[in-house]
N, CA and C atoms as an extended XYZ file, in Angstrom:
540
Properties=species:S:1:pos:R:3:atomname:S:1:resname:S:1:resid:I:1 pbc="F F F"
N       -32.608        0.381        7.010 N   MET     1
C       -31.768       -0.157        5.427 CA  MET     1
C       -31.061       -1.831        5.228 C   MET     1
N       -30.844       -2.434        5.014 N   LEU     2
C       -30.199       -3.747        4.858 CA  LEU     2
C       -29.039       -3.724        4.382 C   LEU     2
N       -28.313       -4.241        5.158 N   CYS     3
C       -26.354       -4.392        4.683 CA  CYS     3
C       -26.264       -4.965        3.382 C   CYS     3
N       -25.455       -4.204        2.825 N   SER     4
C       -25.969       -5.134        1.384 CA  SER     4
C       -23.892       -5.909        1.461 C   SER     4
N       -22.948       -5.703        2.050 N   SER     5
C       -21.862       -6.323        1.841 CA  SER     5
C       -22.143       -7.984        3.393 C   SER     5
N       -22.890       -8.064        4.188 N   CYS     6
C       -23.097       -9.081        4.558 CA  CYS     6
C       -24.593       -9.357        5.056 C   CYS     6
N       -25.248       -9.001        3.924 N   ASN     7
C       -26.622       -9.391        4.234 CA  ASN     7
C       -27.866       -9.792        4.674 C   ASN     7
N       -26.667       -9.282        6.112 N   THR     8
C       -27.365      -10.196        7.557 CA  THR     8
C       -28.043       -8.730        8.572 C   THR     8
N       -27.182       -7.992        8.246 N   GLY     9
C       -27.609       -6.454        9.761 CA  GLY     9
C       -28.401       -5.190        8.860 C   GLY     9
N       -28.410       -4.677        9.923 N   THR    10
C       -29.046       -3.887        9.546 CA  THR    10
C       -28.260       -2.504        9.706 C   THR    10
N       -28.467       -1.446        8.693 N   LEU    11
C       -27.630       -0.135        8.738 CA  LEU    11
C       -28.121        0.784        9.687 C   LEU    11
N       -27.670        1.152       10.664 N   MET    12
C       -28.059        1.994       11.909 CA  MET    12
C       -27.254        3.407       11.997 C   MET    12
N       -27.990        4.730       12.035 N   PRO    13
C       -27.562        5.751       11.816 CA  PRO    13
C       -26.860        5.544       13.352 C   PRO    13
N       -25.512        6.814       13.045 N   THR    14
C       -24.647        6.650       14.003 CA  THR    14
C       -23.259        7.401       13.102 C   THR    14
N       -22.336        7.496       14.156 N   ARG    15
C       -20.857        8.461       13.919 CA  ARG    15
C       -19.939        7.596       13.984 C   ARG    15
N       -19.232        7.506       13.298 N   ILE    16
C       -17.557        6.611       13.160 CA  ILE    16
C       -16.641        7.194       14.214 C   ILE    16
N       -16.222        6.323       15.213 N   ASP    17
C       -15.434        6.629       16.191 CA  ASP    17
C       -16.056        7.819       17.126 C   ASP    17
N       -16.953        8.111       17.429 N   ASP    18
C       -18.149        8.889       18.058 CA  ASP    18
C       -17.310        9.884       17.768 C   ASP    18
N       -16.270       10.850       17.070 N   LYS    19
C       -15.868       11.583       16.768 CA  LYS    19
C       -16.027       12.051       15.246 C   LYS    19
N       -16.123       10.754       14.738 N   GLY    20
C       -16.144       10.865       12.993 CA  GLY    20
C       -17.328       11.337       12.248 C   GLY    20
N       -17.472       11.448       11.468 N   PRO    21
C       -18.447       11.900       10.771 CA  PRO    21
C       -19.387       10.495       10.706 C   PRO    21
N       -20.653       11.191       10.381 N   ALA    22
C       -22.166       10.591       10.907 CA  ALA    22
C       -22.188        9.556        9.462 C   ALA    22
N       -22.483        8.443        9.795 N   CYS    23
C       -22.698        7.208        8.800 CA  CYS    23
C       -23.925        6.485        8.957 C   CYS    23
N       -23.915        5.264        8.486 N   TYR    24
C       -24.948        4.042        8.894 CA  TYR    24
C       -24.067        3.067        8.995 C   TYR    24
N       -24.013        2.474        9.924 N   GLN    25
C       -23.171        0.878       10.396 CA  GLN    25
C       -24.039       -0.168       10.407 C   GLN    25
N       -23.752       -1.004        9.840 N   CYS    26
C       -24.267       -2.645       10.299 CA  CYS    26
C       -23.889       -2.900       11.303 C   CYS    26
N       -25.422       -3.407       12.243 N   ASN    27
C       -25.332       -3.997       13.376 CA  ASN    27
C       -24.394       -5.065       13.359 C   ASN    27
N       -24.186       -5.792       12.362 N   HIS    28
C       -23.832       -7.115       12.520 CA  HIS    28
C       -22.041       -6.908       12.118 C   HIS    28
N       -22.106       -6.885       10.714 N   CYS    29
C       -20.253       -6.619       10.105 CA  CYS    29
C       -19.443       -5.593       10.712 C   CYS    29
N       -20.312       -4.576       10.868 N   ASN    30
C       -19.336       -3.459       11.377 CA  ASN    30
C       -18.806       -2.283       10.286 C   ASN    30
N       -19.824       -2.596        8.972 N   GLY    31
C       -19.402       -2.220        8.340 CA  GLY    31
C       -20.192       -0.493        7.915 C   GLY    31
N       -19.592        0.711        7.314 N   ALA    32
C       -20.109        1.784        7.169 CA  ALA    32
C       -20.540        2.402        5.839 C   ALA    32
N       -21.675        3.074        5.828 N   LEU    33
C       -22.011        3.543        4.558 CA  LEU    33
C       -22.398        4.998        4.902 C   LEU    33
N       -21.262        5.547        4.270 N   LEU    34
C       -20.634        7.451        4.680 CA  LEU    34
C       -21.253        7.945        3.472 C   LEU    34
N       -22.176        9.297        4.124 N   SER    35
C       -22.676        9.934        2.533 CA  SER    35
C       -21.387       11.178        2.393 C   SER    35
N       -21.678       11.180        1.097 N   LEU    36
C       -20.189       12.337        0.732 CA  LEU    36
C       -20.774       13.569        1.448 C   LEU    36
N       -21.763       14.204        1.228 N   ALA    37
C       -22.227       15.453        1.460 CA  ALA    37
C       -21.829       15.861        3.259 C   ALA    37
N       -22.370       15.225        3.841 N   PRO    38
C       -21.979       14.964        5.383 CA  PRO    38
C       -20.625       14.803        5.576 C   PRO    38
N       -19.947       13.860        5.356 N   TYR    39
C       -18.867       13.732        5.494 CA  TYR    39
C       -17.628       14.670        5.055 C   TYR    39
N       -17.739       16.116        3.653 N   LEU    40
C       -17.409       16.653        3.137 CA  LEU    40
C       -17.573       18.086        4.599 C   LEU    40
N       -18.650       18.046        4.576 N   ASP    41
C       -18.801       19.330        5.972 CA  ASP    41
C       -17.857       18.843        6.989 C   ASP    41
N       -18.129       17.258        7.382 N   TRP    42
C       -17.271       16.979        8.559 CA  TRP    42
C       -15.643       17.331        8.661 C   TRP    42
N       -15.245       16.557        6.908 N   VAL    43
C       -13.823       17.505        6.512 CA  VAL    43
C       -13.241       18.831        7.100 C   VAL    43
N       -14.078       19.388        6.695 N   ARG    44
C       -13.841       21.231        6.857 CA  ARG    44
C       -13.425       21.418        7.845 C   ARG    44
N       -14.092       20.714        9.109 N   THR    45
C       -13.816       21.449       10.139 CA  THR    45
C       -12.530       20.230       10.963 C   THR    45
N       -11.871       19.586       10.544 N   GLN    46
C       -10.900       18.577       10.921 CA  GLN    46
C        -9.428       19.401       10.405 C   GLN    46
N        -8.372       19.483       11.602 N   PRO    47
C        -7.147       19.639       11.274 CA  PRO    47
C        -6.591       19.117        9.944 C   PRO    47
N        -5.724       19.416        9.372 N   ALA    48
C        -4.650       18.950        8.536 CA  ALA    48
C        -4.401       17.553        9.090 C   ALA    48
N        -4.770       16.668        7.880 N   PRO    49
C        -3.938       15.111        8.646 CA  PRO    49
C        -2.623       14.882        8.506 C   PRO    49
N        -2.356       13.497        9.403 N   VAL    50
C        -1.000       13.632        9.540 CA  VAL    50
C        -1.015       12.109        9.290 C   VAL    50
N         0.069       11.345        8.456 N   ALA    51
C        -0.567       10.005        8.929 CA  ALA    51
C         0.281        9.528       10.301 C   ALA    51
N        -0.085        8.488       10.613 N   SER    52
C         0.227        7.797       11.798 CA  SER    52
C         1.705        6.923       11.925 C   SER    52
N         2.409        7.330       13.091 N   THR    53
C         3.656        6.513       12.853 CA  THR    53
C         3.391        5.313       13.002 C   THR    53
N         2.720        5.161       13.875 N   GLN    54
C         2.424        3.476       14.283 CA  GLN    54
C         1.852        2.511       13.246 C   GLN    54
N         2.098        0.994       13.398 N   THR    55
C         1.412        0.303       12.178 CA  THR    55
C         0.082       -0.220       12.067 C   THR    55
N        -0.838       -0.511       11.302 N   PHE    56
C        -1.568       -0.328       11.621 CA  PHE    56
C        -1.843       -1.970       12.338 C   PHE    56
N        -2.529       -1.985       13.467 N   GLU    57
C        -2.631       -3.470       13.843 CA  GLU    57
C        -4.023       -4.236       13.895 C   GLU    57
N        -4.562       -3.397       13.813 N   ASP    58
C        -6.448       -4.254       13.649 CA  ASP    58
C        -6.115       -4.961       12.133 C   ASP    58
N        -7.050       -5.798       11.803 N   GLU    59
C        -6.987       -6.512       10.724 CA  GLU    59
C        -8.211       -6.164        9.792 C   GLU    59
N        -8.494       -5.175        9.167 N   ALA    60
C        -9.779       -4.539        8.413 CA  ALA    60
C       -10.103       -5.419        7.408 C   ALA    60
N       -11.388       -5.893        7.394 N   LYS    61
C       -12.067       -6.657        6.482 CA  LYS    61
C       -12.402       -6.298        5.394 C   LYS    61
N       -11.603       -6.487        4.300 N   ASP    62
C       -11.577       -6.313        3.203 CA  ASP    62
C       -12.647       -6.715        2.358 C   ASP    62
N       -14.122       -6.084        1.645 N   THR    63
C       -14.929       -6.716        0.795 CA  THR    63
C       -13.894       -7.398       -0.621 C   THR    63
N       -13.980       -8.006       -1.217 N   LYS    64
C       -13.365       -8.435       -2.699 CA  LYS    64
C       -14.541       -8.378       -3.580 C   LYS    64
N       -15.756       -8.603       -3.128 N   ARG    65
C       -16.883       -8.774       -4.246 CA  ARG    65
C       -17.420       -7.936       -4.221 C   ARG    65
N       -18.147       -7.364       -5.804 N   ALA    66
C       -18.677       -6.163       -5.971 CA  ALA    66
C       -19.929       -6.074       -5.436 C   ALA    66
N       -19.859       -4.710       -4.652 N   LEU    67
C       -21.240       -4.839       -3.622 CA  LEU    67
C       -21.952       -4.003       -4.494 C   LEU    67
N       -23.401       -3.915       -4.196 N   PRO    68
C       -24.348       -3.419       -4.440 CA  PRO    68
C       -24.775       -2.022       -3.468 C   PRO    68
N       -24.946       -0.748       -3.910 N   CYS    69
C       -25.262       -0.262       -3.253 CA  CYS    69
C       -26.649       -0.043       -2.180 C   CYS    69
N       -26.656        0.153       -0.973 N   PRO    70
C       -27.480       -0.081        0.300 CA  PRO    70
C       -28.760        0.225       -0.321 C   PRO    70
N       -28.147        1.557       -1.100 N   LYS    71
C       -29.858        2.470       -1.119 CA  LYS    71
C       -30.467        2.627       -2.567 C   LYS    71
N       -29.451        2.041       -3.688 N   CYS    72
C       -30.592        2.182       -4.838 CA  CYS    72
C       -30.455        0.829       -5.640 C   CYS    72
N       -29.143       -0.033       -5.454 N   SER    73
C       -28.594       -1.534       -5.637 CA  SER    73
C       -27.657       -1.559       -6.741 C   SER    73
N       -26.999        0.041       -7.175 N   ARG    74
C       -26.455       -0.354       -8.306 CA  ARG    74
C       -25.410       -0.886       -7.887 C   ARG    74
N       -23.951       -1.144       -8.555 N   ILE    75
C       -22.913       -1.927       -7.939 CA  ILE    75
C       -22.337       -0.610       -7.905 C   ILE    75
N       -21.256       -0.511       -6.882 N   MET    76
C       -20.521        0.186       -6.269 CA  MET    76
C       -19.165        0.341       -7.018 C   MET    76
N       -18.630        1.164       -7.411 N   LEU    77
C       -17.129        0.924       -8.289 CA  LEU    77
C       -15.931        0.905       -6.730 C   LEU    77
N       -15.167       -0.010       -7.057 N   ARG    78
C       -13.960       -0.476       -5.879 CA  ARG    78
C       -12.606        0.818       -6.457 C   ARG    78
N       -12.001        1.398       -5.723 N   PHE    79
C       -10.944        1.956       -5.452 CA  PHE    79
C        -9.949        1.803       -4.529 C   PHE    79
N        -8.702        1.654       -5.315 N   ASN    80
C        -7.418        1.219       -4.107 CA  ASN    80
C        -7.453        2.129       -3.539 C   ASN    80
N        -6.896        1.639       -1.889 N   VAL    81
C        -6.673        3.142       -1.076 CA  VAL    81
C        -4.609        3.338       -0.955 C   VAL    81
N        -4.064        2.070       -1.700 N   LEU    82
C        -2.653        2.254       -1.926 CA  LEU    82
C        -2.369        1.081       -2.741 C   LEU    82
N        -1.302        1.383       -3.568 N   ALA    83
C        -0.555        0.276       -4.464 CA  ALA    83
C        -0.648       -0.936       -4.115 C   ALA    83
N        -0.606       -1.700       -2.974 N   ASP    84
C        -0.789       -3.068       -2.244 CA  ASP    84
C        -1.781       -3.986       -2.649 C   ASP    84
N        -2.891       -2.935       -2.881 N   LYS    85
C        -4.199       -3.212       -3.111 CA  LYS    85
C        -5.160       -4.190       -1.792 C   LYS    85
N        -4.327       -3.902       -0.763 N   ALA    86
C        -5.122       -4.790        0.388 CA  ALA    86
C        -6.150       -4.199        0.594 C   ALA    86
N        -6.447       -3.307        0.600 N   HIS    87
C        -7.917       -2.136        0.794 CA  HIS    87
C        -8.493       -1.137       -0.147 C   HIS    87
N        -9.979       -1.675       -0.328 N   GLY    88
C        -9.991       -0.715       -1.520 CA  GLY    88
C       -11.943       -0.038       -1.161 C   GLY    88
N       -12.161        1.105       -1.253 N   LEU    89
C       -13.057        1.840       -1.003 CA  LEU    89
C       -14.589        1.399       -1.942 C   LEU    89
N       -15.380        1.331       -1.948 N   ASP    90
C       -16.261        0.890       -2.852 CA  ASP    90
C       -17.122        2.493       -2.642 C   ASP    90
N       -17.563        2.881       -3.823 N   PHE    91
C       -18.389        4.096       -4.053 CA  PHE    91
C       -19.571        4.106       -4.662 C   PHE    91
N       -20.610        5.028       -4.499 N   CYS    92
C       -21.619        4.722       -5.513 CA  CYS    92
C       -21.918        6.493       -5.887 C   CYS    92
N       -21.331        6.801       -7.152 N   PHE    93
C       -21.516        8.031       -7.262 CA  PHE    93
C       -23.064        8.672       -7.996 C   PHE    93
N       -23.998        7.631       -7.985 N   HIS    94
C       -25.127        7.832       -8.129 CA  HIS    94
C       -25.844        8.256       -6.514 C   HIS    94
N       -25.643        7.777       -5.522 N   CYS    95
C       -26.128        8.243       -4.099 CA  CYS    95
C       -25.432        8.970       -3.512 C   CYS    95
N       -23.573        9.077       -4.027 N   GLU    96
C       -22.776        9.954       -3.424 CA  GLU    96
C       -22.826        9.240       -1.687 C   GLU    96
N       -22.376        8.259       -1.798 N   GLU    97
C       -22.416        7.183       -0.868 CA  GLU    97
C       -20.517        6.688       -0.996 C   GLU    97
N       -19.822        6.115        0.026 N   VAL    98
C       -18.944        5.228        0.156 CA  VAL    98
C       -18.818        4.367        1.309 C   VAL    98
N       -18.588        3.128        0.995 N   TRP    99
C       -19.142        2.031        1.963 CA  TRP    99
C       -17.678        1.522        2.256 C   TRP    99
N       -17.393        1.556        3.553 N   LEU   100
C       -16.296        1.237        4.420 CA  LEU   100
C       -16.523       -0.111        4.804 C   LEU   100
N       -15.347       -1.049        4.953 N   ASP   101
C       -15.539       -2.479        6.015 CA  ASP   101
C       -14.776       -1.907        7.101 C   ASP   101
N       -15.359       -3.097        7.843 N   ALA   102
C       -14.744       -3.184        9.419 CA  ALA   102
C       -13.583       -2.586        9.574 C   ALA   102
N       -12.923       -1.525       10.118 N   GLY   103
C       -11.938       -1.397       10.234 CA  GLY   103
C       -11.238       -0.407        9.517 C   GLY   103
N       -11.919       -0.034        8.350 N   GLU   104
C       -11.065        0.627        7.085 CA  GLU   104
C       -11.284        2.292        7.418 C   GLU   104
N       -12.276        2.619        8.306 N   TRP   105
C       -11.939        3.631        8.714 CA  TRP   105
C       -10.203        4.317        9.530 C   TRP   105
N       -10.303        2.740       10.438 N   GLN   106
C        -9.048        3.000       11.257 CA  GLN   106
C        -7.665        2.909       10.174 C   GLN   106
N        -7.831        2.291        9.502 N   TYR   107
C        -6.882        1.856        8.527 CA  TYR   107
C        -6.746        3.554        7.592 C   TYR   107
N        -7.561        3.953        7.342 N   LEU   108
C        -7.595        5.738        6.532 CA  LEU   108
C        -6.848        6.273        7.792 C   LEU   108
N        -7.215        6.287        8.835 N   GLN   109
C        -6.652        7.236        9.992 CA  GLN   109
C        -5.260        6.704       10.152 C   GLN   109
N        -4.695        5.752       10.081 N   ALA   110
C        -3.352        5.144        9.926 CA  ALA   110
C        -2.179        5.525        8.704 C   ALA   110
N        -3.053        5.649        7.637 N   GLN   111
C        -2.642        6.390        6.597 CA  GLN   111
C        -2.716        7.839        6.473 C   GLN   111
N        -3.380        8.600        7.137 N   GLY   112
C        -3.324        9.860        6.953 CA  GLY   112
C        -4.348       10.069        5.698 C   GLY   112
N        -5.315        9.154        5.841 N   LEU   113
C        -6.190        9.657        4.254 CA  LEU   113
C        -8.026        9.622        4.772 C   LEU   113
N        -8.112        9.666        6.006 N   HIS   114
C        -9.332        9.516        6.585 CA  HIS   114
C       -10.169       10.903        6.469 C   HIS   114
N        -9.182       12.169        6.012 N   THR   115
C        -9.803       13.687        5.117 CA  THR   115
C        -9.731       13.485        4.105 C   THR   115
N        -9.277       12.619        3.390 N   ARG   116
C        -9.056       12.748        1.723 CA  ARG   116
C        -9.793       11.646        0.920 C   ARG   116
N       -10.876       11.035        1.727 N   ILE   117
C       -12.028        9.945        0.827 CA  ILE   117
C       -11.583        9.987       -0.154 C   ILE   117
N       -12.496       11.370       -0.684 N   THR   118
C       -12.874       11.894       -1.969 CA  THR   118
C       -11.552       11.615       -3.197 C   THR   118
N       -10.528       12.075       -2.590 N   SER   119
C        -9.450       11.970       -3.500 CA  SER   119
C        -8.651       10.636       -3.943 C   SER   119
N        -9.261        9.463       -3.222 N   ILE   120
C        -8.983        8.154       -3.396 CA  ILE   120
C        -9.367        7.463       -4.794 C   ILE   120
N       -10.779        8.359       -5.349 N   SER   121
C       -11.739        7.730       -6.210 CA  SER   121
C       -10.612        8.707       -7.881 C   SER   121
N       -10.007        9.761       -7.453 N   THR   122
C        -9.370       10.382       -8.843 CA  THR   122
C        -8.546        9.480       -9.401 C   THR   122
N        -8.732       10.055      -10.987 N   ASP   123
C        -7.676        9.464      -12.014 CA  ASP   123
C        -6.631        9.700      -11.766 C   ASP   123
N        -5.913       10.944      -11.041 N   PRO   124
C        -4.533       11.298      -10.393 CA  PRO   124
C        -4.361       10.255       -9.789 C   PRO   124
N        -4.995       10.210       -8.449 N   TYR   125
C        -4.633        9.563       -7.478 CA  TYR   125
C        -4.613        7.754       -8.167 C   TYR   125
N        -5.457        7.290       -8.676 N   GLN   126
C        -5.259        5.831       -9.120 CA  GLN   126
C        -4.104        5.297      -10.099 C   GLN   126
N        -3.697        6.662      -10.834 N   ARG   127
C        -2.917        6.659      -11.580 CA  ARG   127
C        -1.642        6.616      -10.812 C   ARG   127
N        -0.857        7.096       -9.947 N   ARG   128
C        -0.153        7.198       -8.806 CA  ARG   128
C         0.245        5.795       -9.010 C   ARG   128
N        -0.970        5.223       -8.025 N   LEU   129
C        -0.948        3.947       -7.250 CA  LEU   129
C        -0.439        2.821       -8.239 C   LEU   129
N        -1.106        2.870       -9.594 N   ARG   130
C        -0.455        2.001      -10.689 CA  ARG   130
C         0.816        2.422      -10.931 C   ARG   130
N         1.236        3.801      -10.882 N   ASP   131
C         2.631        3.446      -11.456 CA  ASP   131
C         3.635        3.203      -10.726 C   ASP   131
N         2.920        3.133       -8.964 N   GLN   132
C         3.864        2.837       -7.663 CA  GLN   132
C         4.125        1.450       -7.972 C   GLN   132
N         2.645        1.067       -7.825 N   ALA   133
C         2.731       -0.924       -8.494 CA  ALA   133
C         3.723       -1.397       -9.492 C   ALA   133
N         3.951       -0.772      -10.711 N   LEU   134
C         4.631       -1.031      -11.931 CA  LEU   134
C         6.199       -1.174      -11.298 C   LEU   134
N         6.361       -0.131      -10.813 N   ARG   135
C         8.169        0.035      -10.580 CA  ARG   135
C         8.397       -0.675       -9.395 C   ARG   135
N         7.361       -1.145       -8.193 N   GLU   136
C         7.483       -1.831       -7.150 CA  GLU   136
C         7.865       -3.637       -7.642 C   GLU   136
N         6.780       -4.153       -9.107 N   SER   137
C         7.112       -5.211       -9.660 CA  SER   137
C         8.469       -4.933      -10.156 C   SER   137
N         8.396       -4.087      -11.161 N   ALA   138
C         9.738       -4.058      -11.735 CA  ALA   138
C        10.853       -4.629      -10.836 C   ALA   138
N        11.048       -3.505       -9.740 N   GLN   139
C        11.910       -3.897       -8.986 CA  GLN   139
C        11.719       -5.365       -7.956 C   GLN   139
N        10.988       -6.045       -7.805 N   GLN   140
C        11.092       -7.240       -7.348 CA  GLN   140
C        11.190       -7.887       -8.865 C   GLN   140
N        11.074       -7.895      -10.060 N   ARG   141
C        11.720       -8.490      -11.251 CA  ARG   141
C        13.306       -8.581      -11.192 C   ARG   141
N        13.763       -7.100      -10.924 N   PHE   142
C        15.018       -7.112      -10.865 CA  PHE   142
C        16.088       -7.716       -9.828 C   PHE   142
N        14.976       -7.734       -8.131 N   ARG   143
C        15.906       -8.281       -7.509 CA  ARG   143
C        15.994       -9.724       -7.455 C   ARG   143
N        14.800      -10.665       -8.691 N   THR   144
C        14.909      -12.468       -8.350 CA  THR   144
C        16.117      -12.169       -9.210 C   THR   144
N        16.213      -11.299      -10.045 N   VAL   145
C        17.495      -11.854      -11.135 CA  VAL   145
C        18.532      -11.569      -10.785 C   VAL   145
N        18.943      -10.452      -10.260 N   VAL   146
C        20.267       -9.939       -9.294 CA  VAL   146
C        20.407      -10.854       -8.303 C   VAL   146
N        19.680      -11.230       -7.258 N   GLY   147
C        19.571      -11.363       -5.736 CA  GLY   147
C        19.521      -10.494       -4.713 C   GLY   147
N        19.275      -10.822       -3.781 N   ASP   148
C        19.498       -9.811       -2.846 CA  ASP   148
C        20.397       -9.216       -2.693 C   ASP   148
N        21.405       -9.725       -2.347 N   GLU   149
C        23.089       -8.755       -2.309 CA  GLU   149
C        23.221       -7.899       -3.193 C   GLU   149
N        23.132       -8.448       -4.577 N   GLY   150
C        23.072       -7.934       -6.195 CA  GLY   150
C        22.343       -6.694       -5.949 C   GLY   150
N        21.050       -6.744       -5.605 N   PHE   151
C        20.072       -5.813       -5.375 CA  PHE   151
C        20.607       -4.632       -4.298 C   PHE   151
N        20.922       -4.994       -3.016 N   ASP   152
C        21.295       -3.887       -2.253 CA  ASP   152
C        22.716       -3.460       -3.210 C   ASP   152
N        23.850       -3.827       -3.790 N   GLU   153
C        24.558       -3.049       -3.957 CA  GLU   153
C        24.252       -2.521       -5.195 C   GLU   153
N        23.455       -2.757       -5.717 N   VAL   154
C        22.619       -1.737       -7.185 CA  VAL   154
C        22.024       -0.177       -6.280 C   VAL   154
N        21.586       -0.585       -5.224 N   GLN   155
C        20.516        0.290       -4.869 CA  GLN   155
C        21.204        1.690       -4.583 C   GLN   155
N        22.846        0.883       -3.124 N   ARG   156
C        23.965        1.842       -2.709 CA  ARG   156
C        24.169        2.566       -3.402 C   ARG   156
N        24.796        1.652       -4.865 N   PHE   157
C        25.422        2.833       -5.891 CA  PHE   157
C        24.554        3.649       -6.344 C   PHE   157
N        23.127        3.441       -6.794 N   ALA   158
C        22.556        4.362       -7.383 CA  ALA   158
C        21.883        5.682       -6.301 C   ALA   158
N        22.469        5.317       -5.567 N   SER   159
C        21.903        6.095       -3.895 CA  SER   159
C        23.337        6.835       -4.432 C   SER   159
N        24.223        6.549       -4.300 N   TRP   160
C        25.425        7.213       -4.414 CA  TRP   160
C        25.910        8.047       -5.625 C   TRP   160
N        24.949        7.322       -7.003 N   LEU   161
C        25.059        8.165       -8.385 CA  LEU   161
C        24.672        9.525       -8.255 C   LEU   161
N        23.279        9.370       -7.616 N   LYS   162
C        22.238       10.185       -7.287 CA  LYS   162
C        23.020       11.891       -7.236 C   LYS   162
N        23.691       11.651       -6.113 N   ASP   163
C        24.536       12.748       -5.721 CA  ASP   163
C        25.732       13.513       -6.912 C   ASP   163
N        25.955       12.947       -7.448 N   GLN   164
C        27.106       12.926       -8.601 CA  GLN   164
C        26.810       14.196       -9.391 C   GLN   164
N        27.919       15.281       -9.612 N   PRO   165
C        27.289       16.243      -10.336 CA  PRO   165
C        27.814       15.620      -11.868 C   PRO   165
N        28.795       14.581      -12.010 N   ALA   166
C        29.203       13.758      -13.169 CA  ALA   166
C        28.183       12.870      -13.449 C   ALA   166
N        27.169       13.016      -13.225 N   ARG   167
C        26.252       11.204      -13.302 CA  ARG   167
C        26.412       11.015      -14.595 C   ARG   167
N        25.984       11.634      -15.420 N   GLU   168
C        25.798       11.358      -16.651 CA  GLU   168
C        27.167       10.771      -17.266 C   GLU   168
N        28.262       11.704      -17.311 N   ALA   169
C        29.760       10.786      -17.507 CA  ALA   169
C        29.624        9.308      -16.788 C   ALA   169
N        29.535        9.180      -15.616 N   ILE   170
C        29.092        8.067      -15.121 CA  ILE   170
C        28.634        7.125      -15.728 C   ILE   170
N        27.662        7.357      -16.329 N   LEU   171
C        26.981        6.198      -16.968 CA  LEU   171
C        27.332        5.790      -18.193 C   LEU   171
N        27.530        7.289      -18.961 N   ARG   172
C        28.235        6.544      -20.318 CA  ARG   172
C        29.449        5.777      -19.892 C   ARG   172
N        30.092        6.332      -19.134 N   HIS   173
C        31.355        5.383      -19.192 CA  HIS   173
C        31.011        3.925      -18.903 C   HIS   173
N        30.214        3.925      -18.044 N   LEU   174
C        29.928        2.120      -17.737 CA  LEU   174
C        28.691        1.750      -18.861 C   LEU   174
N        28.474        2.532      -19.458 N   ASN   175
C        27.715        1.954      -20.631 CA  ASN   175
C        28.682        1.039      -21.650 C   ASN   175
N        29.509        2.322      -21.556 N   ASN   176
C        30.849        1.884      -22.668 CA  ASN   176
C        31.530        1.079      -22.489 C   ASN   176
N        31.901        0.876      -21.097 N   GLU   177
C        32.523       -0.330      -20.678 CA  GLU   177
C        32.431       -1.939      -20.905 C   GLU   177
N        30.795       -1.740      -20.536 N   MET   178
C        30.129       -2.983      -20.541 CA  MET   178
C        29.947       -3.185      -21.997 C   MET   178
N        30.002       -2.719      -23.343 N   ARG   179
C        30.062       -3.151      -24.095 CA  ARG   179
C        31.109       -4.086      -24.965 C   ARG   179
N        32.370       -3.712      -24.500 N   ASP   180
C        33.748       -4.315      -24.705 CA  ASP   180
C        34.081       -5.674      -24.067 C   ASP   180
């Protein structure tokens, strides 16, 4: 099977990281085609995942263009892994395959997501990512308006306010004071 990511290599049967699930790995770009049925069988044998405390050192090469499925040639659907959109997994739901670019398995392991690949393509998961990205964008816009020092002060105050039993009264008072 020809690799549809690099269009050069051949997909060869192997295992991800020798102990991981069975896959077809490209002998040129090291991307991997993961069949979901054997992957889910492998997941059932794994302990509960824990996100790694170490940072991800390897630079995974994420394909940004649309990929055709190496099996059926249909365009695979891309789903973001995290809100930063740095990595995405490409799914072919017709063939029940997932394409992992070189280094993405290690990235998923570092995030504690290597046993939850199928959840990444769900609407609730993607909705949470979009909501998180919107919150981060709003915070960045606010930081731009008030500056770093003002933003840090507001964050400190918000953290204090969260634990106050009279939080609503404090907010009403501040709102009334600001109108005068």
